[in-house]
């Protein structure tokens, strides 16, 4: 099994990307606080994994996108999608739980035209709908500030009307948010019908649909879509990550939530190998931990199936970027004993054009050794990963 394992940094210079509602005990009764973790060291603003997935889903469904979103239905205090991974890409990659209740709610639900738009569920001899569930192949962490931050309270006001303005209190912060993600590429487009929570992706209704479009792997109790279809879903997801948009308070704080820095690779296991390569220095600013990166590459070199992809926006942490370039030059001087070699991706319009570093140009007479680290703008790097996923020789990553 293979996973695309990655780390993201979101630069939030003055932001309130995820809010927690009103402040308890607020005498003004109109203050909205940002989501934050309070510790002995200080306050760490954060963006929940749920909010991040919401941003990504919205980005994926922008006009012109090929992404196939699943219809939703809400009843009382629960909501769910069609739970149909054969037809809908977000049900496939983001997982689902569809376990409708019985009794009066079932009667109301089945008479609602909106519910009829969902793929039907299997019904037992008592007329009860049977639940289907799917573990999400795409996993994401909470995005937490690298260091404690000062949460600023400031007055805002509604003043477009005649008379005195109506003041209210808002909060924002300056921070760099770090989060992790992992995509189980084996699970993408692969649907189980085992009678176990999380693994009963398909019921009898969905199996009939899968028979027409997917291959049956009987010894694994799964149906699997053709390789081309699976790759298309995966690569569209990464195109969405590259162009990520969203966040609260954008009208007032306008923050670009597309990743300023991303580190990722295709690995054999789901454990994250890059979780500690970026931290904070003594001033609370982001710091690339070169030795931690080297250790990860050395320890996990036999589990890294692809190149390592580092997307880094020029102008963001340029001093830290220079440390990586210097480490690359030091590794290049080791010749055949080097752990990795940097391979810049061109910023030219043709994202497929790459360029060698000066050191590699000088040593072009001998093949490069060590792990290839491809570095460039995050969008170029995501595109490089997408192109590698499409190569026939890498089809084993999805097996």
PDB file of N, CA and C in Angstrom, residues 123-164:
ATOM      1  N   UNK A 123     -32.570  -2.233   1.595  1.00  0.00           N
ATOM      2  CA  UNK A 123     -33.621  -2.324   2.610  1.00  0.00           C
ATOM      3  C   UNK A 123     -33.769  -3.780   3.052  1.00  0.00           C
ATOM      4  N   UNK A 124     -33.862  -4.011   4.388  1.00  0.00           N
ATOM      5  CA  UNK A 124     -33.988  -5.382   4.889  1.00  0.00           C
ATOM      6  C   UNK A 124     -35.448  -5.832   4.865  1.00  0.00           C
ATOM      7  N   UNK A 125     -35.699  -7.025   5.390  1.00  0.00           N
ATOM      8  CA  UNK A 125     -37.046  -7.618   5.334  1.00  0.00           C
ATOM      9  C   UNK A 125     -38.070  -6.821   6.142  1.00  0.00           C
ATOM     10  N   UNK A 126     -37.599  -5.993   7.071  1.00  0.00           N
ATOM     11  CA  UNK A 126     -38.497  -5.169   7.874  1.00  0.00           C
ATOM     12  C   UNK A 126     -38.748  -3.808   7.236  1.00  0.00           C
ATOM     13  N   UNK A 127     -38.158  -3.587   6.066  1.00  0.00           N
ATOM     14  CA  UNK A 127     -38.330  -2.304   5.411  1.00  0.00           C
ATOM     15  C   UNK A 127     -37.388  -1.227   5.914  1.00  0.00           C
ATOM     16  N   UNK A 128     -36.384  -1.632   6.681  1.00  0.00           N
ATOM     17  CA  UNK A 128     -35.429  -0.664   7.246  1.00  0.00           C
ATOM     18  C   UNK A 128     -34.227  -0.495   6.317  1.00  0.00           C
ATOM     19  N   UNK A 129     -33.782   0.752   6.155  1.00  0.00           N
ATOM     20  CA  UNK A 129     -32.604   1.020   5.349  1.00  0.00           C
ATOM     21  C   UNK A 129     -31.341   0.632   6.125  1.00  0.00           C
ATOM     22  N   UNK A 130     -30.407  -0.021   5.429  1.00  0.00           N
ATOM     23  CA  UNK A 130     -29.188  -0.500   6.067  1.00  0.00           C
ATOM     24  C   UNK A 130     -28.042   0.480   5.802  1.00  0.00           C
ATOM     25  N   UNK A 131     -27.273   0.750   6.835  1.00  0.00           N
ATOM     26  CA  UNK A 131     -26.224   1.766   6.775  1.00  0.00           C
ATOM     27  C   UNK A 131     -25.056   1.334   5.886  1.00  0.00           C
ATOM     28  N   UNK A 132     -24.410   2.321   5.284  1.00  0.00           N
ATOM     29  CA  UNK A 132     -23.135   2.122   4.591  1.00  0.00           C
ATOM     30  C   UNK A 132     -22.144   3.158   5.136  1.00  0.00           C
ATOM     31  N   UNK A 133     -20.882   2.764   5.244  1.00  0.00           N
ATOM     32  CA  UNK A 133     -19.843   3.651   5.778  1.00  0.00           C
ATOM     33  C   UNK A 133     -18.564   3.449   4.986  1.00  0.00           C
ATOM     34  N   UNK A 134     -17.718   4.467   4.998  1.00  0.00           N
ATOM     35  CA  UNK A 134     -16.431   4.369   4.318  1.00  0.00           C
ATOM     36  C   UNK A 134     -15.402   5.207   5.053  1.00  0.00           C
ATOM     37  N   UNK A 135     -14.264   4.608   5.392  1.00  0.00           N
ATOM     38  CA  UNK A 135     -13.151   5.354   5.965  1.00  0.00           C
ATOM     39  C   UNK A 135     -12.575   6.284   4.907  1.00  0.00           C
ATOM     40  N   UNK A 136     -12.244   7.484   5.291  1.00  0.00           N
ATOM     41  CA  UNK A 136     -11.744   8.469   4.341  1.00  0.00           C
ATOM     42  C   UNK A 136     -10.319   8.143   3.901  1.00  0.00           C
ATOM     43  N   UNK A 137     -10.072   7.931   2.609  1.00  0.00           N
ATOM     44  CA  UNK A 137      -8.688   7.757   2.147  1.00  0.00           C
ATOM     45  C   UNK A 137      -7.849   9.015   2.356  1.00  0.00           C
ATOM     46  N   UNK A 138      -8.505  10.196   2.332  1.00  0.00           N
ATOM     47  CA  UNK A 138      -7.798  11.456   2.540  1.00  0.00           C
ATOM     48  C   UNK A 138      -7.912  11.849   4.005  1.00  0.00           C
ATOM     49  N   UNK A 139      -6.763  11.961   4.654  1.00  0.00           N
ATOM     50  CA  UNK A 139      -6.723  12.322   6.066  1.00  0.00           C
ATOM     51  C   UNK A 139      -5.980  13.636   6.224  1.00  0.00           C
ATOM     52  N   UNK A 140      -6.416  14.445   7.153  1.00  0.00           N
ATOM     53  CA  UNK A 140      -5.785  15.738   7.369  1.00  0.00           C
ATOM     54  C   UNK A 140      -5.809  16.064   8.853  1.00  0.00           C
ATOM     55  N   UNK A 141      -4.767  16.732   9.315  1.00  0.00           N
ATOM     56  CA  UNK A 141      -4.666  17.087  10.726  1.00  0.00           C
ATOM     57  C   UNK A 141      -5.288  18.461  10.976  1.00  0.00           C
ATOM     58  N   UNK A 142      -5.357  18.840  12.232  1.00  0.00           N
ATOM     59  CA  UNK A 142      -5.655  20.215  12.592  1.00  0.00           C
ATOM     60  C   UNK A 142      -4.455  21.080  12.207  1.00  0.00           C
ATOM     61  N   UNK A 143      -4.720  22.274  11.702  1.00  0.00           N
ATOM     62  CA  UNK A 143      -3.650  23.197  11.323  1.00  0.00           C
ATOM     63  C   UNK A 143      -3.412  24.151  12.499  1.00  0.00           C
ATOM     64  N   UNK A 144      -2.260  23.997  13.140  1.00  0.00           N
ATOM     65  CA  UNK A 144      -1.976  24.705  14.381  1.00  0.00           C
ATOM     66  C   UNK A 144      -0.797  25.649  14.188  1.00  0.00           C
ATOM     67  N   UNK A 145      -0.861  26.795  14.837  1.00  0.00           N
ATOM     68  CA  UNK A 145       0.243  27.751  14.782  1.00  0.00           C
ATOM     69  C   UNK A 145       1.531  27.096  15.250  1.00  0.00           C
ATOM     70  N   UNK A 146       2.633  27.382  14.553  1.00  0.00           N
ATOM     71  CA  UNK A 146       3.925  26.808  14.927  1.00  0.00           C
ATOM     72  C   UNK A 146       4.393  27.281  16.302  1.00  0.00           C
ATOM     73  N   UNK A 147       3.954  28.446  16.722  1.00  0.00           N
ATOM     74  CA  UNK A 147       4.393  29.028  17.987  1.00  0.00           C
ATOM     75  C   UNK A 147       3.220  29.774  18.618  1.00  0.00           C
ATOM     76  N   UNK A 148       3.295  30.045  19.928  1.00  0.00           N
ATOM     77  CA  UNK A 148       2.238  30.847  20.549  1.00  0.00           C
ATOM     78  C   UNK A 148       2.111  32.197  19.856  1.00  0.00           C
ATOM     79  N   UNK A 149       0.888  32.687  19.764  1.00  0.00           N
ATOM     80  CA  UNK A 149       0.642  33.958  19.084  1.00  0.00           C
ATOM     81  C   UNK A 149      -0.216  34.856  19.970  1.00  0.00           C
ATOM     82  N   UNK A 150      -0.083  36.139  19.764  1.00  0.00           N
ATOM     83  CA  UNK A 150      -0.926  37.105  20.467  1.00  0.00           C
ATOM     84  C   UNK A 150      -2.214  37.289  19.678  1.00  0.00           C
ATOM     85  N   UNK A 151      -3.330  37.034  20.326  1.00  0.00           N
ATOM     86  CA  UNK A 151      -4.633  37.244  19.694  1.00  0.00           C
ATOM     87  C   UNK A 151      -5.055  38.691  19.936  1.00  0.00           C
ATOM     88  N   UNK A 152      -5.234  39.415  18.869  1.00  0.00           N
ATOM     89  CA  UNK A 152      -5.568  40.833  18.941  1.00  0.00           C
ATOM     90  C   UNK A 152      -7.081  41.004  19.017  1.00  0.00           C
ATOM     91  N   UNK A 153      -7.549  41.820  19.985  1.00  0.00           N
ATOM     92  CA  UNK A 153      -8.961  42.187  20.071  1.00  0.00           C
ATOM     93  C   UNK A 153      -9.091  43.600  19.517  1.00  0.00           C
ATOM     94  N   UNK A 154     -10.005  43.811  18.600  1.00  0.00           N
ATOM     95  CA  UNK A 154     -10.153  45.147  18.031  1.00  0.00           C
ATOM     96  C   UNK A 154     -11.622  45.448  17.769  1.00  0.00           C
ATOM     97  N   UNK A 155     -11.936  46.740  17.822  1.00  0.00           N
ATOM     98  CA  UNK A 155     -13.310  47.165  17.597  1.00  0.00           C
ATOM     99  C   UNK A 155     -13.582  47.333  16.106  1.00  0.00           C
ATOM    100  N   UNK A 156     -14.699  46.806  15.683  1.00  0.00           N
ATOM    101  CA  UNK A 156     -15.216  47.030  14.348  1.00  0.00           C
ATOM    102  C   UNK A 156     -16.599  47.639  14.527  1.00  0.00           C
ATOM    103  N   UNK A 157     -17.187  48.113  13.449  1.00  0.00           N
ATOM    104  CA  UNK A 157     -18.501  48.722  13.619  1.00  0.00           C
ATOM    105  C   UNK A 157     -19.321  48.627  12.340  1.00  0.00           C
ATOM    106  N   UNK A 158     -20.616  48.601  12.543  1.00  0.00           N
ATOM    107  CA  UNK A 158     -21.590  48.734  11.467  1.00  0.00           C
ATOM    108  C   UNK A 158     -21.990  50.202  11.437  1.00  0.00           C
ATOM    109  N   UNK A 159     -21.650  50.908  10.353  1.00  0.00           N
ATOM    110  CA  UNK A 159     -21.853  52.355  10.345  1.00  0.00           C
ATOM    111  C   UNK A 159     -22.466  52.860   9.039  1.00  0.00           C
ATOM    112  N   UNK A 160     -23.076  51.994   8.278  1.00  0.00           N
ATOM    113  CA  UNK A 160     -23.655  52.417   7.008  1.00  0.00           C
ATOM    114  C   UNK A 160     -25.032  53.053   7.172  1.00  0.00           C
ATOM    115  N   UNK A 161     -25.616  52.913   8.349  1.00  0.00           N
ATOM    116  CA  UNK A 161     -26.948  53.443   8.602  1.00  0.00           C
ATOM    117  C   UNK A 161     -26.844  54.860   9.174  1.00  0.00           C
ATOM    118  N   UNK A 162     -27.957  55.559   9.243  1.00  0.00           N
ATOM    119  CA  UNK A 162     -27.998  56.871   9.887  1.00  0.00           C
ATOM    120  C   UNK A 162     -27.882  56.709  11.391  1.00  0.00           C
ATOM    121  N   UNK A 163     -27.255  57.679  12.021  1.00  0.00           N
ATOM    122  CA  UNK A 163     -27.128  57.643  13.466  1.00  0.00           C
ATOM    123  C   UNK A 163     -25.808  57.061  13.911  1.00  0.00           C
ATOM    124  N   UNK A 164     -25.708  56.775  15.215  1.00  0.00           N
ATOM    125  CA  UNK A 164     -24.466  56.287  15.785  1.00  0.00           C
ATOM    126  C   UNK A 164     -24.102  54.910  15.225  1.00  0.00           C
TER     127      UNK A 164
END
